[in-house]
Short mmCIF file of C-alpha atoms in Angstrom, two decimals:
data_model
loop_
_atom_site.label_atom_id
_atom_site.label_comp_id
_atom_site.label_asym_id
_atom_site.label_seq_id
_atom_site.Cartn_x
_atom_site.Cartn_y
_atom_site.Cartn_z
CA GLU A 1 9.77 -11.95 -11.53
CA VAL A 2 6.46 -10.75 -10.79
CA GLN A 3 6.54 -7.23 -12.64
CA LEU A 4 3.37 -5.14 -12.06
CA VAL A 5 2.99 -2.18 -14.72
CA GLU A 6 0.69 0.35 -14.64
CA SER A 7 -0.84 2.46 -17.09
CA GLY A 8 -3.39 4.33 -18.18
CA GLY A 9 -2.57 8.17 -16.05
CA GLY A 10 -2.13 11.43 -17.51
CA LEU A 11 -4.92 14.74 -17.18
CA VAL A 12 -8.59 14.07 -16.72
CA ARG A 13 -11.58 16.97 -16.02
CA PRO A 14 -13.51 16.70 -13.33
CA GLY A 15 -16.38 14.81 -13.80
CA GLU A 16 -14.88 12.51 -16.52
CA SER A 17 -13.62 8.75 -16.50
CA ARG A 18 -10.50 7.49 -16.87
CA ARG A 19 -9.75 3.57 -16.96
CA LEU A 20 -6.23 2.61 -15.06
CA SER A 21 -4.88 -1.24 -16.27
CA CYS A 22 -1.68 -3.23 -14.45
CA ALA A 23 -0.44 -5.34 -16.51
CA ALA A 24 1.45 -8.43 -14.61
CA SER A 25 3.61 -11.08 -14.96
CA GLY A 26 5.92 -13.25 -13.49
CA PHE A 27 3.27 -15.26 -11.50
CA THR A 28 -0.20 -16.34 -12.00
CA PHE A 29 -1.75 -13.75 -12.17
CA SER A 30 -5.64 -15.69 -11.16
CA SER A 31 -4.82 -17.54 -7.84
CA PHE A 32 -3.81 -14.12 -6.42
CA ALA A 33 -6.00 -11.10 -5.72
CA MET A 34 -5.07 -7.32 -5.94
CA SER A 35 -5.50 -3.72 -4.79
CA TRP A 36 -5.09 -0.86 -6.32
CA VAL A 37 -3.50 2.60 -3.36
CA ARG A 38 -3.11 5.71 -3.94
CA GLN A 39 -0.29 8.77 -3.45
CA ALA A 40 -1.59 11.82 -3.66
CA PRO A 41 0.83 14.38 -3.88
CA GLY A 42 3.08 15.28 -1.30
CA LYS A 43 1.10 12.83 1.23
CA GLY A 44 0.34 9.09 2.71
CA LEU A 45 -0.68 5.66 1.47
CA GLU A 46 -4.55 5.32 0.92
CA TRP A 47 -6.34 2.23 0.00
CA VAL A 48 -8.44 2.65 -2.45
CA SER A 49 -9.71 -1.39 -3.93
CA SER A 50 -9.37 -4.87 -3.41
CA ILE A 51 -10.76 -8.18 -5.40
CA SER A 52 -10.34 -11.46 -4.91
CA GLY A 53 -8.88 -13.88 -7.92
CA GLY A 54 -10.74 -15.32 -9.49
CA GLY A 55 -13.07 -11.45 -9.20
CA ARG A 56 -16.23 -13.05 -7.67
CA ALA A 57 -15.64 -10.07 -4.06
CA THR A 58 -15.08 -6.99 -5.09
CA TYR A 59 -13.92 -3.92 -1.65
CA PHE A 60 -14.27 0.04 -1.76
CA ALA A 61 -12.51 2.42 0.02
CA ASP A 62 -15.65 4.83 1.26
CA SER A 63 -13.86 8.20 -0.84
CA VAL A 64 -14.85 5.75 -3.79
CA ARG A 65 -17.25 3.59 -3.73
CA GLY A 66 -19.85 4.48 -6.21
CA ARG A 67 -17.76 6.32 -8.09
CA PHE A 68 -14.79 3.49 -9.20
CA THR A 69 -15.04 -0.38 -9.95
CA ILE A 70 -12.40 -2.92 -10.22
CA SER A 71 -12.04 -5.63 -12.15
CA ARG A 72 -9.64 -8.62 -14.11
CA ASP A 73 -9.32 -10.35 -17.05
CA ASN A 74 -7.20 -13.39 -16.33
CA SER A 75 -6.55 -14.47 -19.57
CA LYS A 76 -4.90 -11.36 -20.23
CA SER A 77 -3.19 -10.99 -16.56
CA THR A 78 -4.28 -7.45 -15.82
CA LEU A 79 -6.49 -5.26 -13.25
CA TYR A 80 -8.19 -2.80 -14.52
CA LEU A 81 -9.36 0.87 -12.30
CA GLN A 82 -12.71 2.83 -14.03
CA MET A 83 -12.48 5.97 -12.20
CA ASP A 84 -16.17 8.10 -12.95
CA THR A 85 -16.93 11.25 -12.25
CA VAL A 86 -13.89 11.69 -10.85
CA ARG A 87 -12.82 15.03 -8.09
CA VAL A 88 -9.63 17.49 -7.51
CA GLU A 89 -9.17 14.64 -4.47
CA ASP A 90 -8.68 12.03 -6.52
CA THR A 91 -5.94 13.20 -8.09
CA ALA A 92 -2.87 10.81 -6.78
CA ILE A 93 -0.52 8.16 -7.43
CA TYR A 94 -1.78 4.77 -8.80
CA TYR A 95 -0.41 1.85 -7.69
CA CYS A 96 -1.39 -1.91 -8.12
CA ALA A 97 -0.45 -4.70 -5.64
CA LYS A 98 -1.08 -7.93 -4.43
CA ALA A 99 -1.72 -10.23 -2.42
CA PRO A 100 0.01 -13.29 -1.35
CA GLY A 101 -2.73 -15.61 -1.42
CA GLU A 102 -6.78 -15.47 -3.62
CA TRP A 103 -8.68 -13.65 -0.98
CA PRO A 104 -7.46 -10.10 -0.29
CA SER A 105 -8.66 -10.07 3.76
CA TYR A 106 -6.18 -10.43 6.11
CA TYR A 107 -3.67 -10.49 3.03
CA TYR A 108 -0.31 -8.26 3.02
CA MET A 109 0.56 -5.96 -0.38
CA ASP A 110 3.89 -7.99 -1.10
CA VAL A 111 4.54 -6.20 -4.65
CA TRP A 112 3.85 -2.94 -5.81
CA GLY A 113 4.23 -1.92 -9.35
CA THR A 114 5.94 1.64 -10.25
CA GLY A 115 3.14 3.60 -10.28
CA THR A 116 0.64 5.58 -12.62
CA THR A 117 -0.16 9.28 -12.85
CA VAL A 118 -3.48 10.71 -12.42
CA THR A 119 -4.44 14.62 -12.30
CA VAL A 120 -7.73 15.86 -11.96
CA SER A 121 -8.18 19.35 -13.60
CA SER A 122 -9.61 21.83 -15.47
CA GLU B 1 -11.99 2.58 10.80
CA ILE B 2 -9.25 1.70 12.18
CA VAL B 3 -6.66 4.69 12.11
CA MET B 4 -3.25 4.05 12.88
CA THR B 5 -0.89 6.93 13.72
CA GLN B 6 2.46 6.78 13.30
CA SER B 7 5.44 8.70 14.81
CA PRO B 8 7.30 10.02 14.93
CA ALA B 9 6.24 12.54 11.63
CA THR B 10 10.12 12.76 11.08
CA LEU B 11 13.49 11.26 13.10
CA SER B 12 17.04 12.65 12.02
CA VAL B 13 19.69 10.43 12.43
CA SER B 14 23.33 9.29 12.05
CA PRO B 15 24.11 6.30 10.29
CA GLY B 16 25.11 2.92 12.77
CA GLU B 17 22.66 4.48 14.87
CA ARG B 18 19.21 2.49 16.17
CA VAL B 19 16.43 3.45 14.81
CA THR B 20 12.23 2.62 16.87
CA LEU B 21 8.93 3.78 15.05
CA SER B 22 5.58 3.95 16.53
CA CYS B 23 2.36 2.30 14.92
CA ARG B 24 -1.00 2.96 17.15
CA ALA B 25 -3.93 1.93 16.44
CA SER B 26 -7.16 3.45 17.28
CA HIS B 27 -8.93 0.21 17.63
CA THR B 28 -7.23 -3.45 19.34
CA PHE B 29 -6.62 -5.78 16.67
CA SER B 30 -3.99 -9.10 16.43
CA SER B 31 -1.13 -9.43 13.85
CA ASN B 32 -2.00 -8.43 10.50
CA LEU B 33 -0.23 -5.51 10.50
CA ALA B 34 2.39 -4.09 7.61
CA TRP B 35 5.57 -2.12 7.48
CA TYR B 36 6.49 -0.75 4.16
CA GLN B 37 9.64 1.01 2.91
CA GLN B 38 9.06 4.32 0.98
CA ARG B 39 12.54 5.95 -0.92
CA PRO B 40 11.81 9.09 -2.94
CA GLY B 41 10.64 8.25 -6.17
CA GLN B 42 10.04 4.72 -5.55
CA PRO B 43 7.47 2.65 -4.90
CA PRO B 44 6.38 0.89 -1.46
CA ARG B 45 8.40 -2.15 -0.59
CA LEU B 46 6.91 -4.78 2.13
CA LEU B 47 9.22 -5.28 5.08
CA ILE B 48 7.49 -6.93 7.74
CA TYR B 49 3.92 -8.62 7.41
CA GLY B 50 2.29 -10.10 10.46
CA ALA B 51 3.05 -7.64 12.76
CA SER B 52 6.57 -9.53 13.34
CA THR B 53 7.34 -11.21 9.57
CA ARG B 54 10.77 -9.83 7.90
CA ALA B 55 9.21 -10.51 3.84
CA THR B 56 11.20 -12.23 1.92
CA GLY B 57 15.18 -10.32 0.85
CA VAL B 58 15.05 -8.01 3.52
CA PRO B 59 18.31 -7.54 5.91
CA ALA B 60 17.27 -8.45 9.80
CA ARG B 61 18.14 -5.15 10.83
CA PHE B 62 14.06 -4.63 10.87
CA SER B 63 12.37 -6.33 12.60
CA GLY B 64 8.65 -5.57 13.92
CA SER B 65 6.98 -6.30 17.46
CA GLY B 66 3.64 -5.65 19.06
CA SER B 67 0.53 -6.96 18.94
CA GLY B 68 -3.04 -4.89 20.92
CA THR B 69 -2.84 -1.56 19.52
CA GLU B 70 0.86 -1.38 19.49
CA PHE B 71 3.35 -2.06 17.25
CA THR B 72 6.98 -1.57 16.79
CA LEU B 73 9.39 -1.12 13.37
CA THR B 74 12.57 -1.29 14.59
CA ILE B 75 16.35 -0.65 12.46
CA SER B 76 19.55 -2.15 14.38
CA SER B 77 22.29 -0.30 12.35
CA LEU B 78 21.08 2.75 10.80
CA GLN B 79 22.12 1.44 7.05
CA SER B 80 22.71 5.17 3.77
CA GLU B 81 20.08 3.08 1.64
CA ASP B 82 17.47 3.34 4.95
CA PHE B 83 16.33 6.15 5.02
CA ALA B 84 13.26 6.80 3.66
CA VAL B 85 9.76 6.91 4.47
CA TYR B 86 7.90 4.31 6.57
CA HIS B 87 3.95 3.19 5.91
CA CYS B 88 2.24 0.82 8.92
CA GLN B 89 -0.64 -0.41 7.47
CA GLN B 90 -3.46 -3.22 8.83
CA TYR B 91 -4.79 -5.48 6.98
CA ASN B 92 -7.69 -6.81 9.72
CA ASN B 93 -10.39 -4.98 8.86
CA TRP B 94 -11.69 -3.27 5.53
CA PRO B 95 -10.92 -0.56 4.61
CA TRP B 96 -7.17 -1.52 5.12
CA THR B 97 -5.71 1.84 6.70
CA PHE B 98 -2.07 3.56 6.68
CA GLY B 99 -0.34 5.70 9.23
CA GLN B 100 0.36 8.96 7.93
CA GLY B 101 3.49 7.85 7.53
CA THR B 102 6.72 8.82 9.44
CA LYS B 103 10.33 9.83 7.94
CA VAL B 104 13.69 8.95 8.78
CA GLU B 105 16.41 11.44 8.11
CA ILE B 106 19.54 12.07 7.56
CA LYS B 107 21.17 14.16 11.34
#
């Protein structure tokens, strides 16, 4: 069974850093692109970032570019989101999601994790 | 950036009714559109990709159509488990963008 489990959420002060992880199982992790999508309280979904299966290609939303970094360790089947200089508006549930192919371009998200909640507050 | 606009924001319907949800794009593209269902407290679940292809395990009562700037999700006969929020998403251009969601609630 394909499974994605996020961790690393919690309370973060504005301006600080946090790293989120997403542990994958049930599929050949390196063969599939992965993404992070977030959902602020009571709001819709916002795509954050995507990375190719090999990790060479990355994409970011303007709202996080320069502050967030996406990476992956294919030997550990784990996806990461390094969040630096966080802002109050980064408060959200962060979901990791799998694409059905190696390159994220022109691919939707076919499996989603249950999410981890990040709260940015002083 | 392609702006996705869903309508209506909320739809009140009775079980068994036919439901049509709309998703409009600010710029035209072919068929790189997905629909997701999100039940309360749950992560999104892929329903439709390529504008009209049902994902694995999705009941046949769900269907998608459209291209260009107008896309539609239809539920032929609403079941109790279908009361949820539905999101459309374009994956044709970066940045990927979602509509604001349509909540389907019990009338």
